[in-house]
Coordinates of C-alpha atoms in Angstrom, one line a residue:
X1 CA 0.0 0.0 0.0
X2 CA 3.3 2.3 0.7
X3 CA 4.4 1.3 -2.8
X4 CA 1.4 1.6 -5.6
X5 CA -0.8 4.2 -4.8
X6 CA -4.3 3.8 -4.0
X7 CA -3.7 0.0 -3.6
X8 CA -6.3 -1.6 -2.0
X9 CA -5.6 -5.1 -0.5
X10 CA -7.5 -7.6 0.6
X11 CA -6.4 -10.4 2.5
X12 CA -8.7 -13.3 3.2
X13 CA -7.8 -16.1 6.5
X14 CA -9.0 -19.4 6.4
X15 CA -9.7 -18.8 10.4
X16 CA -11.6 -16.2 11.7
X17 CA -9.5 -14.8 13.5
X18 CA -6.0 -13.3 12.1
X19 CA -2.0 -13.9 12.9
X20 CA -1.4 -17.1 11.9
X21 CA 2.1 -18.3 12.7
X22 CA 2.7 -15.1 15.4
X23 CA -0.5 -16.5 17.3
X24 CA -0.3 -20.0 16.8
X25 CA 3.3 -21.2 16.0
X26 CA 5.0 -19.3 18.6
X27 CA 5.5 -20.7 22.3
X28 CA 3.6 -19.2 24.7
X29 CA 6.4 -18.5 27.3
X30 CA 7.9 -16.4 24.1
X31 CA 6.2 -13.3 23.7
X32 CA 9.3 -11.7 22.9
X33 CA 9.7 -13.7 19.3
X34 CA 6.5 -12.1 18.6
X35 CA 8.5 -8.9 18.7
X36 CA 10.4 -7.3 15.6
X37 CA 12.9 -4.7 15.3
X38 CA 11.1 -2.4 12.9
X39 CA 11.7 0.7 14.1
X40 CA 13.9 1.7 16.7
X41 CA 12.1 0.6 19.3
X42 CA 10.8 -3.4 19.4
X43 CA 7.6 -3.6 18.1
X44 CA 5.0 -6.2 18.5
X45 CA 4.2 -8.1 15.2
X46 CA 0.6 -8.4 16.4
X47 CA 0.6 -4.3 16.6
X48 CA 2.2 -4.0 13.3
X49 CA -0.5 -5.6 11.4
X50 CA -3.4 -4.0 13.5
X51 CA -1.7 -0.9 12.4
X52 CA -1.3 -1.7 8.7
X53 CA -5.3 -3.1 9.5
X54 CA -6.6 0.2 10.6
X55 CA -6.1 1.6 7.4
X56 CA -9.0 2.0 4.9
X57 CA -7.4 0.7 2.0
X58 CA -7.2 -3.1 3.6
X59 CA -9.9 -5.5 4.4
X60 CA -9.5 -8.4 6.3
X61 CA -11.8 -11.3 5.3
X62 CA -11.7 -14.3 7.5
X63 CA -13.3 -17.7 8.1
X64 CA -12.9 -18.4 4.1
X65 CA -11.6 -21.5 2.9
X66 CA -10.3 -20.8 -0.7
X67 CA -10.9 -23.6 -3.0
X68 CA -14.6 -24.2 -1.2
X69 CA -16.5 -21.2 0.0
X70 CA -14.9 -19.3 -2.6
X71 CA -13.0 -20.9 -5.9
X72 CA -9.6 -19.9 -7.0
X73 CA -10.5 -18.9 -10.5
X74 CA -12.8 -16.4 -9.0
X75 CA -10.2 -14.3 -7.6
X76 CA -8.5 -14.3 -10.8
X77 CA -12.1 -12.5 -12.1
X78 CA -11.7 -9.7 -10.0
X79 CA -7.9 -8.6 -9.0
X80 CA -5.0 -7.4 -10.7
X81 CA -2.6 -9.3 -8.5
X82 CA -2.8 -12.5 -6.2
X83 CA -0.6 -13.0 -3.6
X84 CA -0.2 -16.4 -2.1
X85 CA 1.2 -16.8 1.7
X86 CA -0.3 -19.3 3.3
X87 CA 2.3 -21.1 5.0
X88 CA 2.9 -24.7 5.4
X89 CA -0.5 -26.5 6.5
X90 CA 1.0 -30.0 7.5
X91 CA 4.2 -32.0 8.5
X92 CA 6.8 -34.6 7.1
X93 CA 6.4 -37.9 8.3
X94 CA 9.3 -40.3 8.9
X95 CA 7.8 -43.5 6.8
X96 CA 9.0 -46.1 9.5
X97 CA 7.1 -49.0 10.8
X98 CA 4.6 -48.2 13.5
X99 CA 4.6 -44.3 13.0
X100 CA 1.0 -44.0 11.8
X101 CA -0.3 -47.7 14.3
X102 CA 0.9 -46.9 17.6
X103 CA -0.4 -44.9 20.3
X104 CA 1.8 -42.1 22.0
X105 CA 3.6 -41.3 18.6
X106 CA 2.3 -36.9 18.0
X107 CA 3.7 -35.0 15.2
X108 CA 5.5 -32.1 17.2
X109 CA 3.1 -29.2 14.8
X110 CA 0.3 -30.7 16.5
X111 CA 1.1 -30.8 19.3
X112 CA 2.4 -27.2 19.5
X113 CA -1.1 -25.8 17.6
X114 CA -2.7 -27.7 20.7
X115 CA -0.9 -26.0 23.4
X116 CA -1.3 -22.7 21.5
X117 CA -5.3 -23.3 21.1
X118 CA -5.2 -24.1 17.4
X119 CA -8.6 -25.0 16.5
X120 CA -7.7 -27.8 13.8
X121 CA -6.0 -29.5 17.3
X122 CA -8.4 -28.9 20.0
X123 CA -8.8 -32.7 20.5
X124 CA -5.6 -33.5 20.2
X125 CA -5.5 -35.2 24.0
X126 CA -2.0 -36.5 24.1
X127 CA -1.0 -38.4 27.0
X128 CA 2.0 -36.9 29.1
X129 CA 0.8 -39.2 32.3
X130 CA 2.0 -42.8 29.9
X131 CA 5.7 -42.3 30.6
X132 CA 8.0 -40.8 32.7
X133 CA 10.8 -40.7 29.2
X134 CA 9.7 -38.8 25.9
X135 CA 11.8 -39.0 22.9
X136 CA 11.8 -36.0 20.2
X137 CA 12.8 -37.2 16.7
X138 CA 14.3 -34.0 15.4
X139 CA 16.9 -31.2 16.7
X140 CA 15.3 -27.9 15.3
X141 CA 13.8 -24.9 17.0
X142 CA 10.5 -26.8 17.3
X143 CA 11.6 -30.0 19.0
X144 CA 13.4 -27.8 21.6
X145 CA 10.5 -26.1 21.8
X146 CA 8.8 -29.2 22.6
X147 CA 11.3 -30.2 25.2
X148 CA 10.9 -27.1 27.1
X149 CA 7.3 -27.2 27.5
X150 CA 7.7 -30.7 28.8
X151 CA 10.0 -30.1 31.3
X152 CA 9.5 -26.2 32.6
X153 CA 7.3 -26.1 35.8
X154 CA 3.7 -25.5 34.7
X155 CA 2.8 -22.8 37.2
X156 CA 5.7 -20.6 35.4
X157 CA 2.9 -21.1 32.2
X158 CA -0.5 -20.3 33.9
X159 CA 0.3 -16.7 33.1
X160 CA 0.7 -17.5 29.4
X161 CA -1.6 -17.8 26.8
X162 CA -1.9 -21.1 26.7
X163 CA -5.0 -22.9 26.3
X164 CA -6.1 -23.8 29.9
X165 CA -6.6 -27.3 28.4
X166 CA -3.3 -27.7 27.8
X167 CA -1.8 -26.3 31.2
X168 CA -4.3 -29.0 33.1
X169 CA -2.6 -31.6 30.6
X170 CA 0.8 -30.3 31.4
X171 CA 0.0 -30.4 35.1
X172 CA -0.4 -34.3 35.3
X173 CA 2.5 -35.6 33.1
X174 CA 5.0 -37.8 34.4
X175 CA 7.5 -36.6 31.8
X176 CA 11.0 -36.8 33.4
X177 CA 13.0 -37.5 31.3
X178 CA 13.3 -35.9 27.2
X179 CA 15.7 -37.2 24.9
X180 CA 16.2 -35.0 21.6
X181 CA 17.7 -36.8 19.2
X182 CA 19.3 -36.2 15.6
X183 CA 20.6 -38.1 12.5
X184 CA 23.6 -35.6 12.9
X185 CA 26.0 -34.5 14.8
X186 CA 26.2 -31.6 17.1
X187 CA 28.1 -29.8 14.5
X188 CA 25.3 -30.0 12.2
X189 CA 22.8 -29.1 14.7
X190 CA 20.1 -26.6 12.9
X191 CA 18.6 -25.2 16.8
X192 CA 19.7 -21.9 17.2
X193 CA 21.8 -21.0 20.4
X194 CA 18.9 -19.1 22.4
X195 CA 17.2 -22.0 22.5
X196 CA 19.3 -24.2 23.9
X197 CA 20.4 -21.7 27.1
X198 CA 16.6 -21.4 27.7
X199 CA 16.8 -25.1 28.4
X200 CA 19.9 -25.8 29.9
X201 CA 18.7 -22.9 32.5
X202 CA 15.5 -24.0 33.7
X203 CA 14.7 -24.1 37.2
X204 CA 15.3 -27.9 38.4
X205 CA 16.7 -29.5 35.2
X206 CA 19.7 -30.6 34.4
X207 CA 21.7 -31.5 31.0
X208 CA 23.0 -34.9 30.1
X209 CA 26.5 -34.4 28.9
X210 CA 27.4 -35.1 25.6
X211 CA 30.4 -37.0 24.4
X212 CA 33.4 -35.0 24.2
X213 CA 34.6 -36.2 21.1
X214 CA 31.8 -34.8 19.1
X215 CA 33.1 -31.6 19.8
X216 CA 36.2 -30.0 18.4
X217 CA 39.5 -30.3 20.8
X218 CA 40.5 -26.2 20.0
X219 CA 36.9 -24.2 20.4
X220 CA 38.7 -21.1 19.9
X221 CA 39.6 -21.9 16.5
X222 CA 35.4 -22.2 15.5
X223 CA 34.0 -19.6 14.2
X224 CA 31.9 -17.3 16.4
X225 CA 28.1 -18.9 16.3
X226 CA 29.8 -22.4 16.6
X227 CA 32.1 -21.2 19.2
X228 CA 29.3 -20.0 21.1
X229 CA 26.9 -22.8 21.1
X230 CA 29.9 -25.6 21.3
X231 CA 31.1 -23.6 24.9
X232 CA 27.4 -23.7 25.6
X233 CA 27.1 -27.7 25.1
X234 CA 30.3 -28.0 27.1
X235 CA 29.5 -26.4 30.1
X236 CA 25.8 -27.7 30.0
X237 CA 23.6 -26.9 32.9
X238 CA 24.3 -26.2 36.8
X239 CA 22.7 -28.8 38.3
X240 CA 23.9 -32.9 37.9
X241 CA 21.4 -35.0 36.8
X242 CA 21.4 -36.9 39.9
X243 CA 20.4 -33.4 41.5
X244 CA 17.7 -32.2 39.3
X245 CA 13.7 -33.0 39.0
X246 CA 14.0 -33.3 35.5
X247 CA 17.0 -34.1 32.7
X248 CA 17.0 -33.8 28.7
X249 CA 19.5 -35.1 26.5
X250 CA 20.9 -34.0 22.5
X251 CA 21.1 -37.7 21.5
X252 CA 23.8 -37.4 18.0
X253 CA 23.6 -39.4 15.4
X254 CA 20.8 -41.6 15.6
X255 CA 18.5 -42.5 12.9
X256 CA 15.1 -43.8 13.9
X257 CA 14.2 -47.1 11.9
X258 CA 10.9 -47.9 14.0
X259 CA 8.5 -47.4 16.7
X260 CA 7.9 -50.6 19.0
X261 CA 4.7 -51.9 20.4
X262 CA 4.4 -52.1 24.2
X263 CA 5.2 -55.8 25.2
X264 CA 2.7 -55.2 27.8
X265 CA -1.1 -56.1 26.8
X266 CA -1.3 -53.1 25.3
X267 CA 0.0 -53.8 22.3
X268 CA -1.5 -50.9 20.3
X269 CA 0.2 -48.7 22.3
X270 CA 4.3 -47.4 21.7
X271 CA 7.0 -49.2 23.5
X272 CA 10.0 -48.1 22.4
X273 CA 12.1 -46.4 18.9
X274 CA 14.6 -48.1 17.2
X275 CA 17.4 -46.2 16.0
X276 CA 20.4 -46.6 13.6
X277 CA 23.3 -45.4 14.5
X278 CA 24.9 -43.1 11.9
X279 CA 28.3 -42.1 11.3
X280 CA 30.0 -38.8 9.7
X281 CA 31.1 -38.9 5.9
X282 CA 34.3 -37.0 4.9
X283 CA 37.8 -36.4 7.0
X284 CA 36.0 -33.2 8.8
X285 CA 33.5 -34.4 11.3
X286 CA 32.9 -30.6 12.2
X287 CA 32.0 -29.9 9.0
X288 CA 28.5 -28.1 9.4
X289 CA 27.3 -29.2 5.8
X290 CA 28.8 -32.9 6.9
X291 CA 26.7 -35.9 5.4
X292 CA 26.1 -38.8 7.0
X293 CA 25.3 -42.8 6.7
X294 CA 24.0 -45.8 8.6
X295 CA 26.1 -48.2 10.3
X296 CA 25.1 -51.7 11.6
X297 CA 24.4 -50.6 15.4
X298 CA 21.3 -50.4 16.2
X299 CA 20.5 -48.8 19.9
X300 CA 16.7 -48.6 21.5
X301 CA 15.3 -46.3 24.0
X302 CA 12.3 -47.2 25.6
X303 CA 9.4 -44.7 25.9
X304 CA 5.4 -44.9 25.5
X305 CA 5.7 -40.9 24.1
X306 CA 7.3 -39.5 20.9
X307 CA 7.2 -36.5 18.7
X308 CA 8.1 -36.4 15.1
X309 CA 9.5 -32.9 14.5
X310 CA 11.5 -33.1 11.2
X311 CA 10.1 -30.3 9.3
X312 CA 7.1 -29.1 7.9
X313 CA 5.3 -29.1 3.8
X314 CA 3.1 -26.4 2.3
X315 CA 0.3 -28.2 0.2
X316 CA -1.2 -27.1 -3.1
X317 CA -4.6 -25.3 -2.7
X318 CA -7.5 -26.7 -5.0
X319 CA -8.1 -25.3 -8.1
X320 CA -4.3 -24.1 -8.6
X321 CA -3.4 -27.0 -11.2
X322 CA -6.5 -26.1 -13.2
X323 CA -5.1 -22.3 -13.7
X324 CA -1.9 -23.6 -14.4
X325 CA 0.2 -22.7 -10.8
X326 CA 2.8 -25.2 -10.4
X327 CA 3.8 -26.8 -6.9
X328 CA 6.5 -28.8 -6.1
X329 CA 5.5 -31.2 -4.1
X330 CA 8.9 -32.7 -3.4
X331 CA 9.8 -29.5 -2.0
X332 CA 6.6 -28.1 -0.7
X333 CA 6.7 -25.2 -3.0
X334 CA 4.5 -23.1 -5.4
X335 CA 7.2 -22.6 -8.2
X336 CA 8.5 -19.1 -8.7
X337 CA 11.6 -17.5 -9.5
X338 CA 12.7 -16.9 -5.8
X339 CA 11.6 -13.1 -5.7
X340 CA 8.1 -14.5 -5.5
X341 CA 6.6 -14.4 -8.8
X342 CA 5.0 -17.2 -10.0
X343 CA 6.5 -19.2 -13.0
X344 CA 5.6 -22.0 -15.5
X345 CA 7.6 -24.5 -17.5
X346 CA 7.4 -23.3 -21.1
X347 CA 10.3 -25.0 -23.3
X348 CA 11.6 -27.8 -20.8
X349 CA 12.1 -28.3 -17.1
X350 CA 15.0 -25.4 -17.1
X351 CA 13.1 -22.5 -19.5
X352 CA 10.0 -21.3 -17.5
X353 CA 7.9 -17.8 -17.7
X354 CA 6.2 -15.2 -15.0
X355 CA 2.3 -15.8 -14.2
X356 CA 0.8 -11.9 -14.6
X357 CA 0.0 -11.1 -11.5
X358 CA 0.7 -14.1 -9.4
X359 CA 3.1 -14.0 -6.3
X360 CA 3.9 -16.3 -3.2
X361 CA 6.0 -15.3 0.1
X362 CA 6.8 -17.4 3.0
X363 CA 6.9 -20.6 3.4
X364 CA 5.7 -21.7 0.7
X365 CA 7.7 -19.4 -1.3
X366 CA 11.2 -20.7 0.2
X367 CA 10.3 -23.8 2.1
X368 CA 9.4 -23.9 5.9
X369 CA 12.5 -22.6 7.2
X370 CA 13.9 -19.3 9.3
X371 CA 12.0 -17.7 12.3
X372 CA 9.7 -14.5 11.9
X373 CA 12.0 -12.1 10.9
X374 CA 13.1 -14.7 8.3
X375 CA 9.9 -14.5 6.6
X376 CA 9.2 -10.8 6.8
X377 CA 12.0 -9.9 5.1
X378 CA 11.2 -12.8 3.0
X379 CA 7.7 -10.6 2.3
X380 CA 8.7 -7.5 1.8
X381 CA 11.5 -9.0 -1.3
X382 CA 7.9 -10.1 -2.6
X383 CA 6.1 -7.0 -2.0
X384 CA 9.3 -4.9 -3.7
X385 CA 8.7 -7.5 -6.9
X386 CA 5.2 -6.3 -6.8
X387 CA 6.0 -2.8 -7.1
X388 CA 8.5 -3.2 -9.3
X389 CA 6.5 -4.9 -12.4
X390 CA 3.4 -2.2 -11.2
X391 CA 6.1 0.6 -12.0
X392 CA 7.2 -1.2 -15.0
X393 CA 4.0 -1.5 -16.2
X394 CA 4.5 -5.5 -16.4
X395 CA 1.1 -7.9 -17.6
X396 CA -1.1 -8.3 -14.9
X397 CA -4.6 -9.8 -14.6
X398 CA -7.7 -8.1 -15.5
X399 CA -8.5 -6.4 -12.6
X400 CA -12.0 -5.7 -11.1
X401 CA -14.1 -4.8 -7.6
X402 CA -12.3 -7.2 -5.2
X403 CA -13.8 -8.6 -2.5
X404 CA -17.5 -6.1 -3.3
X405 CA -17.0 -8.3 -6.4
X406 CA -16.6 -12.0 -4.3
X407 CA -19.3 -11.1 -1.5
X408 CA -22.1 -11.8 -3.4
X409 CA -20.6 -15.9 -4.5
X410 CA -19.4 -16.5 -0.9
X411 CA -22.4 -15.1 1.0
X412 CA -24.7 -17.4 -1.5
X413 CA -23.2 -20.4 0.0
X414 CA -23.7 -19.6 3.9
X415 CA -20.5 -18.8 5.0
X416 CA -20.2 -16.3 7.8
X417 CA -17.4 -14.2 6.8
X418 CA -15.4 -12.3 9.6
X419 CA -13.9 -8.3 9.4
X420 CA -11.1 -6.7 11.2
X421 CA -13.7 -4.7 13.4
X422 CA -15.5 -8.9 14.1
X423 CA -12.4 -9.8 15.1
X424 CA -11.8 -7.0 17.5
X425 CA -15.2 -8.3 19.3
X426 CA -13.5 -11.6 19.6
X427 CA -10.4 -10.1 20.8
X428 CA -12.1 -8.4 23.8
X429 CA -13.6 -11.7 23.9
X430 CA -10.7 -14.0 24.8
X431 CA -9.3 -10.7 26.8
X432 CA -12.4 -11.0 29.1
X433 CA -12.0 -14.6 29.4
X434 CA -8.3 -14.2 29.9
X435 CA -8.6 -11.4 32.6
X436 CA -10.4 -13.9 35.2
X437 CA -7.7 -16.2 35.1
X438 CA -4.9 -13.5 35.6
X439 CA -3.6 -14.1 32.2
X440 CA -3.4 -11.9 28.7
X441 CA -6.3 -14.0 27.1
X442 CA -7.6 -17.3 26.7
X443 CA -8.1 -18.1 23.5
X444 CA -11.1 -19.6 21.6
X445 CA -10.2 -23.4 20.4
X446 CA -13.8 -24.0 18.3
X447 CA -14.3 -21.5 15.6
X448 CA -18.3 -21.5 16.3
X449 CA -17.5 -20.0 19.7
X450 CA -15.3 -17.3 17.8
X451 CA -18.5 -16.5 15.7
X452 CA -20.7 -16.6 18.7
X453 CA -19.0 -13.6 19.8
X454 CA -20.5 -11.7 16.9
X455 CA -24.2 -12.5 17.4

């Protein structure tokens, strides 16, 4: 809108209420990750948009599943640009024995939409009162993520936003021990180092040490990120294990292979993971692009609770093959040319030409990687392309009344669409709920009860 005068955009949620990622991805006991230098002082993301939200030329339309309550062709009919950003909608799955069988086996995403009050996970009900060990498949910010909310004290959350489901779920695990464990080595690691001192300073837990030999001998010869976070692995946490409440481990190259039934009579249930034990390619070990391979060894760790957290995959929305939009789904990707705009093969898989007036950003853009700031700098390159072909008078589609010109298609099939002022009402909504239980909000897990507030 700072770029083409008089734009008018309009951005429609599949939820009724807006944020995405910044109210649902990010851990509750984080509020600062929802925060952004863009100007001198931090700002909060969540102000930001309510900012860029207040003005007249934007309209937020939520509750609007595109591809059903309103088809993609139709937007086509009435905009001169469409920008997709919709972000990665489910996870990778490890393709092992037992992952999609056994009971006590959670993909990490879920699991972290459930604590955050993610509607699509409201009934998630995972068991934390199974086992006193959980194992994390996975070494990213997410799984550490996951680790921490299993092993901080839950009265440190109740002033969160978390869903008061969750912190009553929390309160009765038996979750002692977490192993985190990775096909790599610690070397390769792709947690950042912030998370890791979160964990290894919690109150009451303590740090497994790792072998020395998967560290360099001469730190001071690393460079600076890998000399900070390989002195932070080596001097670990404060308290022995044999002290502390609680313990988590960095297990290194491991590859899972399977999940095991319980031998017990519950046999539907998880018993243990298999894992194969890897080993580094190459004469540099500490190479941080270091491949690795499988190795005879096999090693088990018994548990009746896992998380996969290996990454996560944008999916193609319906209707997009029809007008020609290419996805990768190897990749997870809506193809472009990496400044956003859409492309399609023309002459052979290496020759390929601009959509008019089709753009991506985010995830599925680049591929479910980077933190916040990541992928609003990620944006604004696509917003820049935007004005760019604008200014340079580039093809784009035909143009037309925008949403006054959808209204009429969506409202014909019942769906109750939401504004920015609707969602303020449900705002003050989960603020009033929030206020009598001394925290920010408590948020609305069924989107009916969201709409409720607007009757």
């Amino acid at each position: 809108m700072q770029g083409i005068k008089n734009a008018i955009v309009d951005m429609y949620e599949n939820l009724p209420v807006p944020f995405g990622l910044v109210r649902y991805g990010v851990a509750p006991d984080h509020p600062e990750v929802k925060y952004h230098a863009l100007t001198r002082q931090s700002q909060n993301c969540q102000d930001k948009f309510t900012e860029v939200a207040s003005s007249p030329n934007f309209n937020f339309i939520g509750n609007i599943r595109v591809g059903q309550d309103v088809l993609l062709k139709s937007f086509m009919e009435h905009y001169d640009a469409i920008l997709f950003a919709y972000g990665a909608s489910k996870d990778r799955k490890l393709g092992i024995p037992g992952e999609d069988k056994l009971a006590g086996i959670y993909s990490a995403r879920n699991f972290v939409g459930w604590y955050n009050g993610l509607p699509e996970f409201s009934n998630l009900a995972p068991r934390l009162d199974v086992s006193d060990t959980a194992v994390i498949i996975g070494q990213g910010n997410v799984a550490l993520d996951v680790a921490r909310t299993l092993l901080k004290d839950v009265d440190t959350l109740r002033h969160t936003d978390m869903s008061e489901e969750a912190l009553a779920t929390l309160s009765k695990s038996k979750v002692k021990r977490v192993h985190v464990v990775g096909r790599r080595g610690p070397m390769q690691v792709s947690f950042t180092i912030k998370e890791v001192r979160e964990l290894m300073r919690l109150p009451s837990v303590a740090f497994e040490p790792i072998d020395r030999g998967l560290l360099p001998a001469d730190v001071s010869s690393l460079p600076r990120t890998a000399k900070r976070l390989t002195k932070l692995l080596l001097e670990g946490s404060s308290l022995s294990v044999a002290d502390a409440k609680r313990s988590w481990a960095l297990d290194f190259l491991l590859s899972p292979i399977r999940f095991m039934s319980s031998e017990t009579a519950n046999s539907s249930h998880l018993g243990s993971v298999d894992f194969r034990a890897m080993k580094i390619l190459g004469a540099d070990q500490f190479d941080p692009t270091a491949k690795v391979e499988g190795t005879d060894e096999e090693q088990s760790i018994p548990t009746s609770l896992a998380f996969r957290s290996i990454g996560y995959q944008s999916e193609a929305l319906p209707g997009m093959r029809d007008l020609g939009i290419g996805f990768d789904e190897t990749r997870g990707i809506i193809k472009n040319d990496y400044h956003g705009r859409l492309v399609s093969p023309v002459q052979g898989a290496n020759s390929a030409k601009a959509i008019p007036g089709m753009y991506c950003a985010g995830w599925v853009k680049r591929g479910p990687t980077g933190v916040i700031a990541n992928t609003m700098e990620d944006s604004f390159a696509t917003a820049e392309a935007i004005i760019a072909d604008w200014a340079n008078k580039t093809p784009f589609l035909g143009g037309g009344n925008g949403w006054e010109g959808l209204r009429e298609e969506v409202t014909a099939k019942g769906t109750r669409t939401v504004s920015w002022q609707d969602w303020l009402k449900i705002d003050a909504a989960e603020r009033s709920r929030g206020k009598l239980l001394g925290k920010e909000r408590e948020k609305f897990t069924n989107p009916q009860d969201m709409l409720a507030c607007l009757d």
